[in-house]
Coordinates of C-alpha atoms in Angstrom, one line a residue:
M1 CA 18.3 -6.7 8.3
V2 CA 22.1 -6.7 8.0
A3 CA 22.4 -6.4 11.8
V4 CA 20.5 -9.6 12.5
V5 CA 21.9 -12.0 9.9
A6 CA 24.3 -14.6 11.3
A7 CA 26.5 -15.0 8.2
A8 CA 27.1 -13.6 4.8
Q9 CA 25.7 -16.7 3.1
P10 CA 22.0 -17.5 3.7
S11 CA 21.4 -20.8 5.5
H12 CA 18.1 -21.5 3.8
Y13 CA 16.8 -21.1 0.3
A14 CA 13.1 -21.8 -0.5
V15 CA 10.7 -21.7 -3.4
S16 CA 7.0 -22.2 -3.2
L17 CA 3.8 -22.1 -5.3
A18 CA 0.8 -20.2 -3.8
G19 CA -2.9 -20.2 -4.2
G20 CA -5.5 -18.1 -2.5
K21 CA -8.7 -16.1 -2.6
V22 CA -9.6 -12.6 -1.6
I23 CA -11.7 -12.3 1.6
P24 CA -14.9 -10.3 1.0
I25 CA -14.8 -6.8 2.4
N26 CA -17.5 -6.3 5.0
G27 CA -20.5 -7.3 2.9
S28 CA -19.4 -5.3 -0.2
R29 CA -19.9 -6.1 -3.8
Y30 CA -16.3 -7.4 -4.1
E31 CA -17.3 -10.9 -3.1
G32 CA -17.0 -12.2 -6.7
F33 CA -13.2 -12.3 -6.8
T34 CA -11.7 -15.3 -8.4
P35 CA -8.6 -17.1 -7.0
E36 CA -5.0 -16.1 -7.3
A37 CA -1.9 -18.1 -8.0
G38 CA 1.8 -17.2 -7.6
I39 CA 5.4 -18.2 -7.0
A40 CA 7.6 -17.0 -4.1
V41 CA 11.3 -17.3 -3.3
Q42 CA 13.1 -16.7 0.0
A43 CA 16.7 -16.4 1.2
L44 CA 16.9 -16.8 5.0
W45 CA 19.7 -16.6 7.6
Q46 CA 19.6 -18.6 10.8
Q47 CA 20.7 -16.6 13.8
D48 CA 23.5 -17.8 16.0
D49 CA 23.3 -18.3 19.7
N50 CA 25.6 -15.5 20.8
C51 CA 22.9 -13.2 22.1
Y52 CA 20.2 -13.7 24.7
W53 CA 17.4 -12.8 22.4
T54 CA 18.5 -15.4 19.7
R55 CA 18.6 -18.1 22.4
Y56 CA 15.2 -17.1 23.7
W57 CA 13.6 -17.0 20.3
S58 CA 15.2 -20.3 19.4
Q59 CA 17.5 -18.9 16.7
P60 CA 14.9 -17.6 14.3
L61 CA 15.4 -17.4 10.6
M62 CA 15.4 -13.8 9.1
G63 CA 15.8 -12.9 5.5
I64 CA 14.3 -11.7 2.2
H65 CA 11.0 -12.6 0.5
A66 CA 10.0 -11.9 -3.1
S67 CA 6.9 -13.2 -5.0
Y68 CA 4.7 -12.7 -8.0
N69 CA 1.0 -13.4 -7.7
H70 CA -1.6 -13.4 -10.5
L71 CA -5.2 -12.4 -9.7
Y72 CA -7.3 -14.1 -12.4
D73 CA -10.1 -11.5 -12.7
G74 CA -7.6 -8.8 -13.6
L75 CA -9.4 -6.1 -11.7
V76 CA -6.3 -4.9 -9.8
G77 CA -3.8 -6.6 -12.0
D78 CA -1.0 -8.8 -10.5
R79 CA 0.7 -8.4 -7.2
I80 CA 4.5 -8.2 -6.8
E81 CA 5.9 -8.5 -3.3
L82 CA 9.3 -7.5 -1.8
A83 CA 9.6 -7.9 1.9
A84 CA 11.5 -9.0 5.0
A85 CA 10.6 -12.4 6.5
T86 CA 10.9 -14.0 9.9
Q87 CA 10.4 -17.6 10.8
G88 CA 10.7 -19.5 14.1
P89 CA 9.7 -22.8 15.7
I90 CA 6.4 -23.3 17.5
W91 CA 6.4 -27.1 18.2
R92 CA 8.4 -29.8 16.4
N93 CA 8.0 -29.2 12.7
L94 CA 5.5 -26.4 13.0
S95 CA 6.7 -22.8 12.7
Y96 CA 5.3 -19.3 12.6
S97 CA 6.0 -17.1 9.6
L98 CA 5.9 -13.2 9.4
I99 CA 6.3 -11.2 6.2
Y100 CA 6.4 -7.4 6.2
G101 CA 7.3 -5.0 3.4
L102 CA 5.9 -3.7 0.1
S103 CA 3.4 -4.9 -2.5
L104 CA 2.9 -3.5 -6.0
Y105 CA -0.4 -3.9 -7.9
T106 CA -0.1 -3.5 -11.7
N107 CA -3.6 -2.3 -12.3
P108 CA -4.9 -0.2 -9.4
Y109 CA -7.8 2.2 -9.6
R110 CA -5.3 5.0 -10.0
R111 CA -4.6 3.7 -13.5
S112 CA -7.7 1.9 -14.6
H113 CA -10.5 3.9 -12.9
I114 CA -12.7 0.7 -13.0
D115 CA -15.7 1.3 -10.7
E116 CA -15.6 -2.2 -9.3
N117 CA -12.1 -1.5 -8.0
G118 CA -13.0 0.6 -5.0
F119 CA -10.3 -0.6 -2.7
I120 CA -6.8 -0.3 -4.1
G121 CA -5.9 3.2 -5.4
S122 CA -2.1 3.1 -5.5
Y123 CA 0.5 1.1 -7.2
L124 CA 2.7 0.8 -4.1
N125 CA 1.2 -0.6 -0.8
C126 CA 2.3 -2.0 2.5
L127 CA 2.3 -5.7 2.9
L128 CA 1.7 -7.6 6.1
S129 CA 1.4 -11.4 6.3
A130 CA 1.2 -13.9 9.1
G131 CA 1.0 -17.7 8.9
V132 CA 2.2 -21.1 10.0
I133 CA 4.5 -23.5 8.2
Y134 CA 4.7 -27.3 8.5
D135 CA 8.0 -28.9 7.4
V136 CA 8.5 -32.5 6.1
P137 CA 12.3 -33.0 6.4
L138 CA 14.0 -35.2 3.7
R139 CA 17.1 -37.3 4.1
D140 CA 19.4 -35.0 2.2
G141 CA 18.7 -32.1 4.6
S142 CA 16.2 -30.4 2.4
A143 CA 12.5 -30.2 3.2
L144 CA 9.0 -30.0 1.7
F145 CA 6.7 -27.6 3.5
A146 CA 3.1 -26.4 3.5
D147 CA 2.2 -22.8 4.4
F148 CA -1.1 -21.3 5.4
R149 CA -1.3 -17.5 5.9
I150 CA -3.4 -14.3 5.9
V151 CA -2.1 -11.5 3.6
H152 CA -3.0 -7.8 3.8
S153 CA -2.2 -5.0 1.4
S154 CA -3.2 -1.3 1.7
N155 CA -1.6 2.2 1.3
G156 CA -2.4 3.6 4.8
N157 CA -5.0 6.1 3.5
I158 CA -2.4 8.1 1.6
Y159 CA -4.1 7.5 -1.7
R160 CA -7.8 6.9 -2.4
P161 CA -9.5 4.5 -2.6
N162 CA -7.9 2.5 0.3
H163 CA -10.1 -0.3 1.6
G164 CA -7.2 -2.6 0.9
L165 CA -7.2 -6.3 0.1
N166 CA -7.1 -9.3 2.4
L167 CA -6.4 -12.7 1.2
L168 CA -6.3 -16.3 2.5
Q169 CA -3.4 -18.0 0.9
A170 CA -1.9 -21.5 1.0
D171 CA 1.6 -22.4 -0.3
I172 CA 3.4 -25.6 -1.0
G173 CA 7.2 -25.4 -1.4
Y174 CA 10.7 -26.9 -1.2
R175 CA 13.5 -25.8 1.0
F176 CA 16.9 -26.6 -0.5
A177 CA 19.7 -28.4 1.4
V178 CA 22.7 -26.1 2.1
P179 CA 25.9 -28.0 2.8
Q180 CA 27.3 -27.8 6.3
R181 CA 24.4 -25.7 7.7
T182 CA 21.8 -26.8 10.2
L183 CA 18.3 -27.1 8.7
R184 CA 16.3 -25.9 11.7
A185 CA 16.7 -24.9 15.3
D186 CA 13.6 -26.8 16.6
T187 CA 15.7 -28.6 19.3
V188 CA 17.1 -25.4 20.8
A189 CA 14.5 -25.3 23.5
S190 CA 15.7 -28.7 24.8
S191 CA 19.4 -28.1 24.4
D192 CA 22.1 -26.6 26.6
D193 CA 21.2 -23.2 25.2
S194 CA 18.1 -23.1 27.4
T195 CA 20.2 -23.6 30.5
I196 CA 22.6 -20.9 29.4
W197 CA 19.6 -18.6 28.9
S198 CA 18.0 -19.3 32.3
I199 CA 21.1 -19.0 34.4
K200 CA 23.1 -16.2 32.7
D201 CA 20.5 -14.0 31.1
K202 CA 17.4 -14.2 33.2
M203 CA 19.2 -13.9 36.5
S204 CA 21.1 -10.8 35.4
F205 CA 17.8 -9.1 34.3
R206 CA 16.0 -6.7 36.7
P207 CA 12.3 -5.7 35.9
I208 CA 11.9 -2.0 35.3
L209 CA 9.1 0.5 34.6
R210 CA 10.1 3.1 31.9
P211 CA 7.9 6.1 31.1
F212 CA 8.0 7.2 27.4
L213 CA 6.9 10.0 25.1
S214 CA 6.4 9.7 21.4
V215 CA 5.3 11.8 18.5
A216 CA 4.1 10.4 15.1
P217 CA 3.3 12.7 12.2
S218 CA 1.5 11.4 9.1
F219 CA -0.3 12.5 5.9
V220 CA -3.7 11.2 4.9
S221 CA -6.4 11.7 2.2
S222 CA -10.0 12.6 3.0
R223 CA -12.5 9.9 3.1
T224 CA -15.2 12.1 1.6
G225 CA -15.6 13.8 -1.7
E226 CA -14.4 12.7 -5.1
I227 CA -11.9 9.9 -5.5
S228 CA -10.1 12.1 -8.0
D229 CA -9.3 14.5 -5.1
H230 CA -5.8 13.6 -4.0
T231 CA -5.2 16.3 -1.5
L232 CA -3.2 15.2 1.5
Y233 CA -3.9 16.4 5.1
F234 CA -1.6 16.5 8.1
A235 CA -2.3 14.1 11.0
Y236 CA -0.4 13.1 14.1
A237 CA -0.5 11.0 17.2
F238 CA 1.2 12.0 20.5
Q239 CA 1.6 9.4 23.2
V240 CA 2.5 9.5 26.9
G241 CA 2.7 6.3 28.8
A242 CA 4.9 3.7 30.5
S243 CA 6.3 0.2 29.6
H244 CA 7.0 -2.5 32.2
Y245 CA 10.0 -4.6 31.1
F246 CA 9.3 -7.8 33.1
H247 CA 11.5 -10.0 30.9
P248 CA 14.5 -9.4 28.6
C249 CA 12.4 -10.2 25.5
W250 CA 8.9 -9.0 26.7
S251 CA 7.2 -5.9 28.0
Y252 CA 3.7 -4.5 28.3
G253 CA 2.3 -1.1 29.0
A254 CA -0.4 1.5 28.6
N255 CA -0.6 5.1 27.2
L256 CA -2.8 8.1 26.5
D257 CA -3.2 8.9 22.8
V258 CA -3.7 12.5 21.7
M259 CA -4.6 12.6 18.0
Y260 CA -5.5 15.1 15.4
N261 CA -6.5 14.6 11.7
Y262 CA -6.9 17.7 9.6
S263 CA -8.9 15.8 7.0
H264 CA -11.8 15.7 9.5
D265 CA -12.2 19.5 8.8
K266 CA -13.4 18.5 5.3
E267 CA -15.3 15.4 6.3
R268 CA -17.4 17.0 9.0
Q269 CA -20.0 19.6 8.0
H270 CA -20.7 21.1 11.4
G271 CA -17.4 22.8 12.1
E272 CA -13.7 22.4 12.6
S273 CA -12.4 19.2 14.2
R274 CA -10.3 19.2 17.3
P275 CA -7.9 16.9 19.0
Y276 CA -9.4 13.6 20.2
F277 CA -8.2 11.2 22.8
G278 CA -7.8 7.5 23.4
L279 CA -6.5 5.0 26.0
S280 CA -4.4 2.1 24.8
A281 CA -2.8 -1.0 26.2
F282 CA 0.0 -2.9 24.4
A283 CA 2.4 -5.8 24.5
E284 CA 5.9 -5.7 23.0
S285 CA 8.4 -8.4 22.0
H286 CA 12.1 -7.5 21.7
W287 CA 14.5 -9.0 19.2
G288 CA 17.8 -7.3 19.9
R289 CA 17.5 -3.7 18.6
L290 CA 14.1 -4.5 16.9
T291 CA 10.9 -4.1 19.0
M292 CA 7.4 -5.2 17.7
R293 CA 4.3 -3.8 19.4
L294 CA 0.7 -4.8 19.3
G295 CA -1.9 -2.8 21.1
A296 CA -5.6 -2.0 21.3
G297 CA -7.2 1.3 22.3
H298 CA -10.6 2.9 23.0
Y299 CA -11.6 6.4 21.8
L300 CA -12.7 8.6 24.6
D301 CA -14.8 10.9 22.4
Y302 CA -14.0 10.5 18.7
Y303 CA -16.3 7.6 18.1
R304 CA -19.4 9.5 19.0
Q305 CA -19.2 11.4 15.8
N306 CA -17.5 8.7 13.6
W307 CA -19.1 5.4 14.8
E308 CA -15.7 4.0 15.8
Q309 CA -15.0 2.9 19.3
W310 CA -11.9 0.7 19.2
Y311 CA -8.6 0.8 17.3
I312 CA -5.6 -1.5 17.0
R313 CA -2.0 -0.4 16.7
M314 CA 0.7 -2.5 15.1
G315 CA 4.2 -1.3 14.9
G316 CA 7.9 -2.1 14.5
Y317 CA 10.6 0.1 16.0
W318 CA 14.4 0.2 15.8
N319 CA 16.1 1.0 19.1
L320 CA 18.9 3.5 18.2
T321 CA 20.0 3.7 21.8
S322 CA 18.7 2.7 25.2
H323 CA 16.5 5.9 25.1
H324 CA 15.7 6.6 21.5
R325 CA 13.5 4.7 19.0
L326 CA 12.5 5.2 15.4
G327 CA 9.7 3.2 13.8
V328 CA 6.5 3.0 11.9
A329 CA 3.1 1.9 13.1
M330 CA -0.4 1.6 11.7
K331 CA -3.6 2.6 13.6
L332 CA -6.3 0.3 12.3
H333 CA -10.1 0.4 12.4
Y334 CA -12.3 -2.5 11.5
D335 CA -11.9 -2.3 7.7
H336 CA -9.2 0.3 7.1
I337 CA -6.0 1.9 8.3
D338 CA -6.7 5.3 9.9
F339 CA -3.2 6.5 9.2
I340 CA 0.4 5.4 9.3
E341 CA 2.4 6.7 12.2
W342 CA 6.1 7.6 11.5
T343 CA 7.2 7.5 15.1
Y344 CA 10.0 9.0 17.2
M345 CA 10.0 7.7 20.8
F346 CA 12.0 8.7 23.9
E347 CA 12.1 6.3 26.9
F348 CA 13.2 7.7 30.2

């Protein structure tokens, strides 16, 4: 995050009150959850216009998010969040909001062993949140805002149980005025910066097709047997594919997935498991050295024994050089994370 802030002092401070409700998990008995309420704070830095990607993304806000949320039924305790946050304009006073980091539950199944809590087994979990924000600017440069988002927490199948929690959440908040700082960059798209972008950056860019190889090891728990069994099994995903960079801030591509999960040896009763394969297509957005990928794939053989056909991959990668990436991705099924992929990638 240090590499993308525009100044030492944050350009935005915000505080908000949150309310929400857990989304029922695939027809399970967990539909009786009562609402949650919480408070959140953020410190955000507005990016300058010195780079092509900040101009293209209309000088987004990037910073730190922290919150405390109380779930009234007490089944999993309260949720504490610490994460990175990104915001950027969509249209006029409407913005998108992304939050990605860690969440801690104070009363998971690991501690309480309450039978009804069959979905959060670890104190520490990943946190993913996406939403939209509507601002109401005030005369002094501050703003009121309303925020509607989807929140997901789970541990990536490292600790059982791991169905995760999904919440619909609405926030109302106040963004403080900071002296001598611009409140938002909503007008960037119609300013001279868009001309600078189109002439200098886009004309100097040449589309290119880049093959890549990646390897992503992981550790997972078995989905069968006793919940008290915390044995971890090795898993990996190997990819070979290509990305088409058709724009300085966008690319798309496809790859072959070769995967193996040793926990399947325990889950299947008819013999040892073997590598399984999938075909995946994806789109990537580029934010300087940071790349975010969203893809969807189809198993070629694995689903015939596991009743799964499709998977989704969401990942973030840091470009160490023009050829080397490090990152983390999640391979998702309908109601759970298959495993977390700790990825090294080489692009030719």
